Amino acid sequence: MTSTPLAAPRTTPRSISGKRPLSRAGSILLLVLGGLLTLAPFYFMFVFATHPRQEIFSLPPPVWFGHDLTNNYESLLSRMPFWRNLWNSLYLAVLTTATTLFFCTLGGYAFAMYEFKGKGWLFGLLLATLLIPSTLNIVPYALIMQALGWIDTPRALWIPSMANAFGIFLMRQYIGSAIPRELVEAARIDGATEFTTFRKVIVPLTGPAMATLGLVTFVQSWNGFLGPLIIFRSAETYTAPLALRTLQGIANTDWGALMCGVALTVVPLLIIFAFASRRLIDGLTSGALKG
Amino acid sequence: MTAPPAKLTPQPPIPKIGGWDNFQRKYAPYIFISPFFLLFFAFGLFPIIFNGYLSVHEWQPGSGLGDMKFVGLRNFTDNLTDPTFWLSLKNTTILAVESGLPQHLIAIPLAFAINMGLKKAQSLITAIYFLPYITSVVAISVIFFTLFSWQYGVLNAALNSLHHIPILGVLFPADKINWLGERAFVQPSIAMVIVWRYVGWNMLLYLSGLQAIPGDLYEAASVDGATRAQQFRFITLPLLRPTMFLAVTLSLIGGFQLFEEPYILTNGGGGVGQAGLTTIMYMFRTYNAYSDAGLAAAMAWLLFIVIGLLTLVNNRLFGRSGMSDSKAAK
């Protein structure tokens, strides 16, 4: 555990290639080509969102924007309560993020700043839970939620995930490396209770790590599909991805409307990514790289 | 920090021993970590145990808990004699390989290309390549569904125009490919989407691995007269091995749990000839459509055993460079 998971790798070895113009040009060509292939589907998503169905499926396919964005949008809203679905996604993502930040910061603080009996093996157990392939638990999870009567309620998704191993691990790394113990000691000597210390000393200082964990949690919740597929059963409770999936599933799909909905779901993410891509990428990869 | 207020009493402010104060100080850490462990027992450990219990019972989720019937290992034998189960496992394996291998074969050269001295643009490039990874799988699958269209799809139109390039054109198909409508192409189509989605992720892992290799190693090697190829062979490859192991392990575990991409791309049905039916999809269908929780639970165990065995084999193949080595990646 050396650097914080939030810092970009700083070791910059000299390039192996030296400065041979040919290999450099080759690398640039390779990266540009790959980049175009990576971005192309996003481009077509926006293009298709502005064409009616019969134009999307015509020869040659449209490669530039059309004039039917408003028609597609109206068609989308006539087929499903899409703003309601987007709201469901947002509600779930915000609630998941807020509760995750609170419980993971609390847990990370305990593992970073305290010495207590059993700390070692408890933390080992916490890390071991990361190795369980979660998909294998689909059936019992669905049954438990049915038994609890939590089907069709968002809490079926945010409660189980609010104190997760990855988040606690991330916060422990940051608190352990970025916050001096003396601050905690000082607060104690001033007679603060442990929770007050957490609230007044730790929380204000963990901003960067919270931003990272918050972004990762939000994005994962916003994109979630399998969990909502198990839990939500009606057009009113669907999250946006589920609603889009059902629209695709019916015969005679209005592809223009569907693309418009897809674009509406992706745009918020693009905005978040434009402002915080570095932080988001660091957060997502830190788990793998420090694991 | 402002100066502490002047105390009226001369004693040093030692916290009072006893009562609430002492209690909360002693047990605070346990209370702080308890939410995780409580939730883990309720929603992590208990479902696993419950899954084990389910797998030896016959039970329709629609009926009450009292209707559970102990059937021993029959759910397991039923699965192992079910041709569709084997088909799903075969599909999953093919998809894991078809989507796993290209990811790394594309990601490694890309990481090298960035490392060649494009450091200035590194964050922009990684951001572009990472975009698919943070986009919702439903959005991705819907977009690709249109791109894969047989008669009117962008992909076939692009391949067709590439086919008309002189000389190079022979590399590209002359006829339109029915991507999601023909059995032979269902799996490659799904694999393509997964490759597109995860290349950026793997590229970033490899880039971190490359950049963790100290530059002076190369300098020392070139002073000793090592050629570039030798440097690659004796420095880069061995030091990149832990990163490769990590990336391959993650692909393996992820690949065998494929669900979302094939589910949406085949409209939930598994596609032509069930070529896109993965084991998790089949498990979901067994529970959801066939209402056989016991059979689905047994399937989860069987898949778990397969993943466990493959992880072991992978560990052996890559030597004993375990997860702990991956710390070197930063």
Coordinates of N, CA, C and O in Angstrom, one line a residue, chain A residues 1 5 11 13 15-18 24 27-28 31 34-35 37-39 41-42 44-45 48 57-59 61 103 106-107 109-111 114 116-117 122 125-126 129 133 135-140 142-146 159-160 162-163 165 168 188-189 192-194 223 225-226 229 241 245 248-249 255 258-259 262 266 269-270 273 281 284-285 288-289 291, chain B residues 13 24-25 28-30 32-33 35-37 39-40 43-44 46-48 50-51 54 59 61 110 113-118 123 127-132 134-136 138-139 142-146 149 151-152 154 157 176 196 201 204-205 208 211-213 215 228 246 257 259-260 263-264 267-268 280 283-284 287 296 300 303-304 323 326-327 329-330:
Chain A
M1 N 0.9 -1.2 0.0 CA 0.0 0.0 0.0 C 0.9 1.2 0.0 O 1.3 1.7 1.1
P5 N -4.8 5.5 -4.0 CA -5.4 5.0 -5.2 C -5.8 6.2 -6.1 O -6.2 6.0 -7.2
T11 N 5.3 7.2 -12.2 CA 6.5 6.7 -12.8 C 6.4 6.8 -14.3 O 5.6 6.3 -15.0
P13 N 8.7 6.0 -17.3 CA 10.0 5.6 -17.9 C 10.2 6.2 -19.3 O 9.2 6.6 -19.9
S15 N 10.5 6.2 -23.1 CA 9.9 5.3 -24.0 C 10.9 4.4 -24.6 O 12.0 4.8 -24.8
I16 N 10.4 3.1 -24.8 CA 11.3 2.1 -25.3 C 11.7 2.4 -26.7 O 12.8 2.1 -27.2
S17 N 10.8 3.1 -27.4 CA 11.0 3.3 -28.8 C 12.1 4.3 -29.2 O 12.5 4.4 -30.3
G18 N 12.4 5.1 -28.2 CA 13.2 6.2 -28.5 C 12.4 7.2 -29.2 O 11.2 7.3 -29.0
R24 N 6.6 6.1 -34.1 CA 5.7 7.0 -33.5 C 4.4 7.3 -34.3 O 3.3 7.3 -33.9
S27 N 2.2 4.3 -34.1 CA 1.4 4.3 -32.8 C 0.2 5.3 -32.9 O -0.9 5.0 -32.5
I28 N 0.5 6.5 -33.5 CA -0.6 7.5 -33.6 C -1.7 7.0 -34.5 O -2.9 7.0 -34.1
L31 N -3.7 4.3 -32.7 CA -4.6 4.9 -31.6 C -5.7 5.7 -32.2 O -6.9 5.6 -31.7
G34 N -8.3 3.1 -33.7 CA -9.0 2.5 -32.6 C -10.0 3.5 -31.9 O -11.1 3.1 -31.6
G35 N -9.5 4.7 -31.8 CA -10.4 5.7 -31.2 C -11.6 6.0 -32.0 O -12.7 6.1 -31.4
L37 N -13.1 3.8 -34.0 CA -13.9 2.7 -33.9 C -14.6 2.7 -32.5 O -15.8 2.2 -32.4
T38 N -14.0 3.2 -31.5 CA -14.6 3.3 -30.2 C -15.7 4.3 -30.2 O -16.7 4.1 -29.6
L39 N -15.5 5.4 -30.8 CA -16.5 6.5 -30.8 C -17.6 6.3 -31.8 O -18.7 6.9 -31.6
P41 N -19.9 4.1 -32.5 CA -21.3 3.7 -32.1 C -22.0 4.9 -31.4 O -23.2 5.1 -31.5
F42 N -21.2 5.7 -30.6 CA -21.8 6.8 -30.0 C -22.3 7.9 -31.0 O -23.4 8.4 -30.9
F44 N -23.3 7.2 -34.1 CA -24.5 6.7 -34.7 C -25.7 6.8 -33.8 O -26.8 7.0 -34.2
M45 N -25.5 6.6 -32.5 CA -26.6 6.8 -31.5 C -27.2 8.2 -31.7 O -28.5 8.3 -31.8
F48 N -28.9 8.5 -35.3 CA -30.2 7.7 -35.4 C -31.3 8.3 -34.5 O -32.5 8.2 -34.8
F57 N -33.3 2.4 -41.2 CA -33.2 1.1 -41.9 C -33.4 1.4 -43.4 O -34.4 1.0 -43.9
S58 N -32.5 2.1 -44.0 CA -32.6 2.3 -45.4 C -31.2 2.2 -46.0 O -30.2 2.1 -45.2
L59 N -31.1 2.1 -47.3 CA -29.7 2.0 -47.9 C -29.4 3.3 -48.7 O -30.2 3.8 -49.5
P61 N -27.4 3.6 -45.0 CA -27.8 4.1 -43.7 C -27.4 5.5 -43.5 O -26.4 6.0 -44.0
F103 N -21.7 4.9 4.8 CA -21.3 3.7 5.5 C -19.9 3.3 5.1 O -19.2 2.7 6.0
L106 N -17.4 5.5 7.0 CA -17.4 5.1 8.4 C -16.6 3.8 8.6 O -15.7 3.8 9.5
G107 N -16.8 2.9 7.7 CA -16.1 1.6 7.8 C -14.6 1.8 7.5 O -13.8 1.2 8.2
Y109 N -12.9 4.5 7.9 CA -12.3 5.2 9.1 C -11.9 4.2 10.2 O -10.8 4.3 10.7
A110 N -12.8 3.3 10.5 CA -12.6 2.3 11.6 C -11.4 1.5 11.2 O -10.5 1.3 12.1
F111 N -11.3 1.0 10.0 CA -10.1 0.1 9.6 C -8.8 0.9 9.5 O -7.8 0.4 9.6
Y114 N -8.2 2.9 13.8 CA -8.3 2.2 15.1 C -7.5 0.9 15.1 O -7.3 0.3 14.1
F116 N -8.0 -2.6 16.9 CA -9.0 -3.3 17.7 C -8.8 -4.8 17.5 O -8.2 -5.2 16.5
K117 N -9.3 -5.6 18.4 CA -9.1 -7.0 18.4 C -9.8 -7.6 17.2 O -11.0 -7.2 16.9
L122 N -10.9 -9.6 10.3 CA -12.1 -9.0 9.8 C -11.9 -8.3 8.4 O -12.7 -8.4 7.5
L125 N -11.5 -10.9 5.8 CA -12.9 -11.4 5.4 C -13.5 -10.4 4.4 O -14.1 -10.8 3.4
L126 N -13.4 -9.1 4.8 CA -14.0 -8.1 3.9 C -13.4 -8.2 2.5 O -14.2 -8.2 1.5
T129 N -14.7 -11.2 0.5 CA -16.0 -11.1 -0.1 C -16.0 -10.6 -1.5 O -16.9 -10.8 -2.3
P133 N -18.3 -14.5 -6.9 CA -19.0 -14.1 -8.1 C -20.5 -13.8 -7.9 O -21.2 -14.7 -7.6
T135 N -23.0 -12.8 -9.5 CA -24.1 -13.3 -10.4 C -24.7 -14.6 -10.0 O -25.9 -14.9 -10.3
L136 N -23.9 -15.4 -9.3 CA -24.3 -16.7 -8.9 C -25.4 -16.7 -7.9 O -26.1 -17.7 -7.6
N137 N -25.6 -15.5 -7.2 CA -26.6 -15.4 -6.2 C -27.9 -14.9 -6.6 O -28.8 -14.6 -5.8
I138 N -28.1 -14.8 -8.0 CA -29.4 -14.3 -8.5 C -30.6 -14.9 -7.9 O -31.5 -14.2 -7.4
V139 N -30.7 -16.2 -7.9 CA -31.9 -16.9 -7.5 C -32.2 -16.6 -6.0 O -33.3 -16.2 -5.7
P140 N -31.3 -16.9 -5.1 CA -31.6 -16.7 -3.7 C -31.9 -15.2 -3.4 O -32.8 -14.8 -2.6
A142 N -33.3 -13.0 -5.5 CA -34.7 -12.8 -5.9 C -35.7 -13.3 -4.9 O -36.7 -12.7 -4.6
L143 N -35.4 -14.5 -4.4 CA -36.4 -15.1 -3.5 C -36.4 -14.4 -2.2 O -37.5 -14.2 -1.6
I144 N -35.2 -13.9 -1.7 CA -35.2 -13.2 -0.4 C -36.0 -11.9 -0.6 O -36.8 -11.5 0.3
M145 N -35.8 -11.2 -1.7 CA -36.5 -10.0 -1.9 C -38.1 -10.2 -2.0 O -38.8 -9.3 -1.6
Q146 N -38.4 -11.3 -2.6 CA -39.8 -11.7 -2.6 C -40.4 -11.9 -1.2 O -41.4 -11.4 -0.9
I159 N -30.2 -1.0 -0.4 CA -29.8 -1.4 1.0 C -28.7 -2.5 0.9 O -27.7 -2.4 1.6
P160 N -28.9 -3.5 0.1 CA -27.8 -4.5 0.1 C -26.4 -4.0 -0.3 O -25.4 -4.5 0.1
M162 N -25.2 -0.8 0.2 CA -24.8 0.5 0.8 C -23.5 0.4 1.6 O -22.8 1.4 1.7
A163 N -23.1 -0.7 2.2 CA -21.8 -0.8 2.8 C -21.1 -1.9 2.1 O -21.2 -3.1 2.4
A165 N -17.6 -3.8 0.2 CA -16.2 -4.0 0.5 C -15.3 -3.1 -0.3 O -14.4 -2.5 0.2
I168 N -15.4 0.4 1.2 CA -14.6 0.5 2.5 C -13.1 0.4 2.2 O -12.3 1.2 2.8
R188 N -10.0 13.8 20.2 CA -10.4 13.0 21.4 C -10.0 13.8 22.6 O -10.8 13.8 23.6
I189 N -8.8 14.4 22.6 CA -8.4 15.1 23.8 C -9.3 16.2 24.1 O -9.6 16.5 25.3
A192 N -14.2 15.1 22.2 CA -15.2 14.7 21.2 C -15.5 13.2 21.3 O -14.6 12.4 21.5
T193 N -16.7 12.8 21.1 CA -17.0 11.4 21.0 C -16.5 10.9 19.7 O -16.2 11.7 18.8
E194 N -16.4 9.6 19.5 CA -15.9 9.0 18.3 C -16.6 9.4 17.1 O -16.1 9.7 16.1
N223 N -26.2 2.6 -14.6 CA -26.1 1.7 -15.7 C -26.7 0.3 -15.3 O -26.8 -0.5 -16.2
F225 N -28.4 -3.2 -14.8 CA -29.4 -3.8 -15.5 C -30.0 -5.1 -14.9 O -31.1 -5.2 -14.7
L226 N -29.0 -6.0 -14.5 CA -29.5 -7.3 -14.0 C -30.3 -7.1 -12.6 O -31.3 -7.7 -12.5
L229 N -33.6 -5.7 -13.3 CA -34.4 -6.7 -14.1 C -35.1 -7.7 -13.2 O -36.2 -8.1 -13.4
P241 N -32.9 2.0 -18.2 CA -32.4 0.9 -19.0 C -33.4 -0.2 -19.2 O -33.6 -0.7 -20.3
R245 N -35.2 -1.4 -22.7 CA -35.1 -2.8 -23.0 C -36.5 -3.4 -23.4 O -36.6 -4.1 -24.4
Q248 N -37.4 -2.2 -26.8 CA -36.8 -3.0 -27.9 C -37.4 -4.3 -28.1 O -37.4 -4.9 -29.2
G249 N -37.9 -4.9 -27.0 CA -38.4 -6.3 -27.0 C -39.7 -6.4 -27.8 O -40.0 -7.5 -28.3
W255 N -37.5 2.4 -33.8 CA -36.1 2.6 -33.5 C -35.6 4.0 -33.3 O -34.7 4.3 -32.5
L258 N -36.6 4.8 -29.7 CA -35.7 4.0 -28.9 C -34.3 4.7 -28.8 O -33.7 4.9 -27.7
M259 N -33.8 5.1 -29.9 CA -32.4 5.8 -29.9 C -32.5 7.1 -29.2 O -31.5 7.4 -28.5
V262 N -32.2 6.1 -25.6 CA -30.9 5.7 -25.3 C -30.0 6.9 -25.2 O -29.2 7.0 -24.2
V266 N -27.7 8.2 -22.0 CA -26.2 8.2 -22.1 C -25.7 9.7 -21.9 O -24.6 9.8 -21.3
L269 N -24.3 10.7 -18.5 CA -23.0 10.1 -18.3 C -21.9 10.8 -19.0 O -20.8 11.0 -18.5
L270 N -22.2 11.2 -20.2 CA -21.1 11.9 -21.0 C -20.8 13.2 -20.4 O -19.6 13.6 -20.3
F273 N -18.7 12.4 -17.4 CA -17.4 11.9 -17.8 C -16.5 13.1 -18.4 O -15.3 13.1 -18.1
I281 N -12.0 7.1 -13.8 CA -11.2 6.0 -14.3 C -10.3 5.5 -13.1 O -10.1 4.3 -12.9
L284 N -12.4 3.4 -10.7 CA -12.8 2.1 -11.2 C -11.6 1.2 -11.3 O -11.7 0.0 -11.1
T285 N -10.4 1.7 -11.6 CA -9.3 0.8 -11.8 C -8.5 0.5 -10.5 O -7.8 -0.5 -10.4
A288 N -9.0 -2.9 -9.0 CA -8.3 -4.0 -9.7 C -6.8 -3.9 -9.4 O -6.1 -4.9 -9.2
L289 N -6.2 -2.7 -9.5 CA -4.8 -2.5 -9.4 C -4.2 -2.6 -8.0 O -3.1 -3.0 -7.8
G291 N -5.8 -4.5 -5.6 CA -6.6 -5.6 -5.0 C -5.7 -6.6 -4.3 O -4.7 -7.0 -4.6
Chain B
P13 N -6.9 17.8 30.3 CA -8.2 17.2 29.9 C -8.2 15.7 29.6 O -8.3 15.4 28.4
Q24 N -18.1 3.9 24.4 CA -18.2 4.3 23.0 C -16.8 4.4 22.4 O -16.6 4.1 21.2
R25 N -15.8 4.6 23.2 CA -14.4 4.7 22.7 C -13.9 3.3 22.4 O -13.3 3.0 21.4
A28 N -16.5 1.8 19.4 CA -16.7 2.5 18.2 C -16.3 1.8 16.9 O -17.1 1.7 16.0
P29 N -15.1 1.3 16.8 CA -14.7 0.7 15.5 C -15.6 -0.5 15.2 O -16.0 -0.6 14.0
Y30 N -16.0 -1.2 16.2 CA -16.9 -2.4 15.9 C -18.3 -1.9 15.4 O -18.8 -2.5 14.4
F32 N -18.7 0.9 13.8 CA -18.5 1.5 12.5 C -18.5 0.5 11.4 O -18.8 0.8 10.3
I33 N -17.9 -0.7 11.7 CA -17.8 -1.7 10.6 C -19.0 -2.6 10.6 O -19.1 -3.4 9.7
P35 N -22.2 -2.2 9.9 CA -23.1 -2.2 8.8 C -22.7 -3.2 7.7 O -23.5 -3.9 7.2
F36 N -21.4 -3.1 7.4 CA -20.9 -4.0 6.3 C -21.1 -5.5 6.6 O -21.7 -6.2 5.8
F37 N -20.7 -5.8 7.8 CA -20.8 -7.3 8.2 C -22.3 -7.7 8.3 O -22.6 -8.8 7.9
L39 N -24.8 -6.5 6.7 CA -25.4 -6.6 5.3 C -24.8 -7.8 4.6 O -25.4 -8.5 3.8
F40 N -23.5 -8.0 4.8 CA -22.9 -9.2 4.2 C -23.5 -10.5 4.6 O -23.8 -11.4 3.8
F43 N -27.2 -10.4 3.0 CA -27.3 -10.4 1.5 C -26.2 -11.0 0.8 O -26.1 -11.0 -0.4
G44 N -25.1 -11.4 1.5 CA -24.0 -12.0 0.8 C -23.8 -13.5 1.2 O -23.9 -14.4 0.4
F46 N -25.8 -15.3 3.6 CA -27.1 -16.1 3.7 C -27.6 -16.6 2.3 O -27.9 -17.7 2.2
P47 N -27.6 -15.7 1.3 CA -28.0 -16.2 0.0 C -27.2 -17.4 -0.5 O -27.7 -18.3 -1.1
I48 N -25.9 -17.4 -0.2 CA -25.0 -18.5 -0.6 C -25.5 -19.8 0.1 O -25.6 -20.9 -0.6
F50 N -28.4 -20.3 1.5 CA -29.7 -20.6 1.0 C -29.7 -21.2 -0.4 O -30.5 -22.1 -0.7
N51 N -28.8 -20.8 -1.2 CA -28.6 -21.4 -2.5 C -28.2 -22.9 -2.4 O -28.7 -23.7 -3.2
L54 N -31.3 -24.7 -1.4 CA -32.3 -24.7 -2.5 C -31.9 -25.8 -3.5 O -32.7 -26.5 -4.1
W59 N -38.7 -27.0 -5.7 CA -39.6 -26.0 -5.1 C -40.0 -25.0 -6.2 O -39.1 -24.5 -7.0
P61 N -41.2 -21.3 -6.9 CA -41.2 -20.1 -6.1 C -42.7 -19.6 -5.9 O -42.9 -18.9 -4.9
L110 N -2.1 -1.3 -28.0 CA -2.6 0.1 -27.7 C -1.9 0.7 -26.5 O -1.4 1.8 -26.6
A113 N 1.5 1.6 -27.7 CA 1.4 2.7 -28.5 C 1.4 4.0 -27.7 O 2.1 5.0 -28.0
I114 N 0.6 4.0 -26.6 CA 0.5 5.2 -25.8 C 1.8 5.4 -25.1 O 2.3 6.5 -24.9
N115 N 2.4 4.3 -24.7 CA 3.7 4.4 -23.9 C 4.8 4.8 -24.8 O 5.9 5.1 -24.3
M116 N 4.7 4.8 -26.1 CA 5.7 5.1 -27.1 C 6.1 6.6 -27.0 O 6.9 7.0 -27.7
G117 N 5.4 7.3 -26.2 CA 5.8 8.7 -26.2 C 4.6 9.6 -26.6 O 4.8 10.7 -27.1
L118 N 3.4 9.2 -26.2 CA 2.3 10.0 -26.4 C 1.7 10.4 -25.1 O 0.5 10.5 -24.9
S123 N -4.2 11.3 -21.2 CA -5.5 11.3 -20.5 C -6.7 11.4 -21.4 O -7.7 10.8 -21.2
A127 N -9.4 8.3 -21.9 CA -10.8 8.7 -21.6 C -11.6 8.2 -22.8 O -12.7 7.6 -22.6
I128 N -11.2 8.4 -24.0 CA -11.9 8.0 -25.2 C -12.1 6.4 -25.2 O -13.2 5.9 -25.3
Y129 N -11.0 5.7 -24.9 CA -11.1 4.3 -24.9 C -11.9 3.7 -23.8 O -12.4 2.6 -23.8
F130 N -12.0 4.5 -22.7 CA -12.7 4.1 -21.5 C -14.2 4.3 -21.6 O -15.0 3.7 -20.8
L131 N -14.6 5.1 -22.5 CA -16.0 5.5 -22.6 C -17.0 4.3 -22.7 O -18.0 4.3 -22.0
P132 N -16.7 3.3 -23.5 CA -17.6 2.2 -23.6 C -17.8 1.5 -22.3 O -18.9 1.0 -22.0
I134 N -18.0 2.7 -19.3 CA -18.9 3.4 -18.4 C -20.2 3.6 -19.0 O -21.0 4.4 -18.4
T135 N -20.5 3.1 -20.2 CA -21.8 3.3 -20.8 C -22.7 2.1 -20.4 O -22.2 1.0 -20.4
S136 N -24.0 2.4 -20.2 CA -24.9 1.3 -19.8 C -25.0 0.2 -20.9 O -25.0 0.5 -22.1
V138 N -27.3 -1.7 -21.7 CA -28.6 -1.6 -22.5 C -28.4 -0.7 -23.7 O -28.7 -1.0 -24.8
A139 N -27.9 0.5 -23.4 CA -27.6 1.5 -24.5 C -26.7 0.9 -25.5 O -27.0 1.0 -26.7
V142 N -28.5 -1.9 -27.6 CA -29.5 -1.3 -28.5 C -28.8 -0.7 -29.7 O -29.2 -0.9 -30.9
I143 N -27.7 0.1 -29.5 CA -27.0 0.7 -30.6 C -26.4 -0.4 -31.5 O -26.6 -0.3 -32.7
F144 N -25.8 -1.3 -31.0 CA -25.2 -2.4 -31.8 C -26.2 -3.2 -32.5 O -26.0 -3.6 -33.7
F145 N -27.4 -3.4 -31.9 CA -28.4 -4.1 -32.6 C -28.8 -3.4 -33.9 O -29.0 -4.1 -34.9
T146 N -28.8 -2.1 -34.0 CA -29.1 -1.4 -35.2 C -27.9 -1.5 -36.2 O -28.0 -1.7 -37.4
S149 N -27.7 -4.7 -38.2 CA -28.8 -5.0 -39.1 C -28.3 -5.6 -40.4 O -27.3 -5.1 -41.0
Q151 N -29.7 -6.1 -43.7 CA -29.8 -5.4 -45.0 C -29.4 -4.0 -44.9 O -28.8 -3.5 -45.9
Y152 N -29.7 -3.3 -43.8 CA -29.5 -1.9 -43.8 C -28.4 -1.4 -42.7 O -28.3 -0.2 -42.5
V154 N -25.2 -0.4 -40.6 CA -24.0 0.4 -40.8 C -22.7 -0.5 -41.0 O -21.9 -0.3 -41.9
A157 N -22.7 -2.1 -44.4 CA -22.5 -1.0 -45.4 C -21.0 -0.7 -45.4 O -20.3 -0.5 -46.5
K176 N -23.4 -9.4 -47.7 CA -23.9 -8.9 -46.4 C -24.0 -10.1 -45.4 O -24.4 -11.2 -45.7
W196 N -15.4 -4.5 -27.8 CA -15.4 -3.1 -28.0 C -15.6 -2.4 -26.6 O -15.0 -1.4 -26.3
W201 N -10.7 -0.8 -20.8 CA -10.4 -1.2 -19.5 C -9.1 -2.0 -19.4 O -8.2 -1.7 -18.6
L204 N -6.0 0.1 -20.0 CA -5.5 0.9 -18.8 C -4.8 0.1 -17.9 O -3.8 0.5 -17.3
L205 N -5.2 -1.2 -17.7 CA -4.4 -2.1 -16.8 C -3.0 -2.3 -17.3 O -2.1 -2.2 -16.6
S208 N -0.8 0.9 -16.9 CA -0.3 1.0 -15.6 C 0.8 0.1 -15.3 O 1.8 0.4 -14.7
Q211 N 3.9 1.3 -17.2 CA 4.5 2.6 -16.6 C 5.1 2.3 -15.2 O 5.8 3.2 -14.7
A212 N 4.8 1.2 -14.6 CA 5.4 0.8 -13.3 C 6.8 0.3 -13.5 O 7.5 0.1 -12.5
I213 N 7.2 -0.1 -14.7 CA 8.5 -0.6 -15.0 C 9.5 0.5 -14.9 O 9.4 1.5 -15.7
G215 N 12.3 3.1 -15.6 CA 13.0 3.4 -16.8 C 14.5 3.0 -16.8 O 15.1 2.7 -17.8
R228 N 16.6 -3.8 -28.7 CA 15.2 -3.6 -28.3 C 14.5 -4.8 -28.0 O 13.7 -5.0 -27.1
L246 N -3.5 -10.6 -13.9 CA -4.6 -9.9 -13.3 C -5.7 -9.7 -14.4 O -6.9 -10.0 -14.2
Q257 N -19.4 -15.2 -16.5 CA -20.7 -14.8 -15.9 C -21.4 -13.9 -16.9 O -22.3 -13.1 -16.5
F259 N -24.0 -12.2 -19.1 CA -25.4 -12.2 -19.1 C -26.0 -11.1 -19.9 O -26.8 -11.3 -20.9
E260 N -25.6 -9.9 -19.5 CA -26.3 -8.7 -20.0 C -26.2 -8.5 -21.6 O -27.3 -8.4 -22.2
Y263 N -28.0 -11.3 -23.5 CA -29.5 -11.3 -23.2 C -30.2 -10.2 -24.0 O -31.2 -10.4 -24.6
I264 N -29.6 -9.0 -24.1 CA -30.2 -7.9 -24.8 C -30.1 -8.1 -26.3 O -31.0 -7.9 -27.1
N267 N -32.4 -10.4 -27.6 CA -33.8 -10.1 -27.1 C -34.3 -11.1 -26.0 O -35.5 -11.4 -25.9
G268 N -33.4 -11.5 -25.2 CA -33.7 -12.3 -24.1 C -33.9 -13.8 -24.4 O -34.0 -14.6 -23.5
I280 N -25.6 -18.3 -17.3 CA -26.3 -17.4 -16.4 C -27.7 -17.1 -17.0 O -28.7 -17.0 -16.3
M283 N -29.8 -20.0 -16.4 CA -30.2 -20.1 -15.0 C -31.3 -19.1 -14.7 O -32.3 -19.5 -14.0
F284 N -31.2 -17.9 -15.3 CA -32.3 -16.9 -15.1 C -33.6 -17.4 -15.7 O -34.7 -17.3 -15.1
Y287 N -35.2 -20.1 -13.5 CA -35.9 -19.6 -12.4 C -37.1 -18.8 -12.8 O -38.2 -18.9 -12.2
A296 N -32.2 -24.1 -10.8 CA -31.4 -22.9 -11.1 C -30.3 -22.8 -10.0 O -29.1 -22.4 -10.4
A300 N -26.2 -22.7 -10.6 CA -25.2 -21.7 -10.0 C -24.0 -22.4 -9.4 O -22.9 -22.0 -9.6
L303 N -21.8 -23.9 -12.2 CA -21.0 -22.8 -12.8 C -19.9 -22.3 -11.9 O -18.8 -22.0 -12.3
F304 N -20.2 -22.2 -10.6 CA -19.2 -21.8 -9.7 C -18.0 -22.8 -9.6 O -16.8 -22.3 -9.6
M323 N -2.3 -12.4 -6.8 CA -2.9 -11.0 -6.8 C -1.9 -10.0 -6.1 O -2.0 -8.8 -6.4
S326 N 0.1 -7.7 -8.0 CA -0.4 -6.6 -8.8 C -0.3 -5.3 -8.1 O -0.5 -4.2 -8.7
K327 N 0.1 -5.3 -6.8 CA 0.4 -4.0 -6.2 C 1.5 -3.2 -6.9 O 1.5 -2.0 -6.8
A329 N 1.6 -2.7 -9.7 CA 1.0 -1.9 -10.8 C 0.9 -0.4 -10.6 O 0.5 0.3 -11.5
K330 N 1.0 0.0 -9.4 CA 0.9 1.4 -9.1 C 2.2 1.9 -8.5 O 2.5 1.4 -7.4

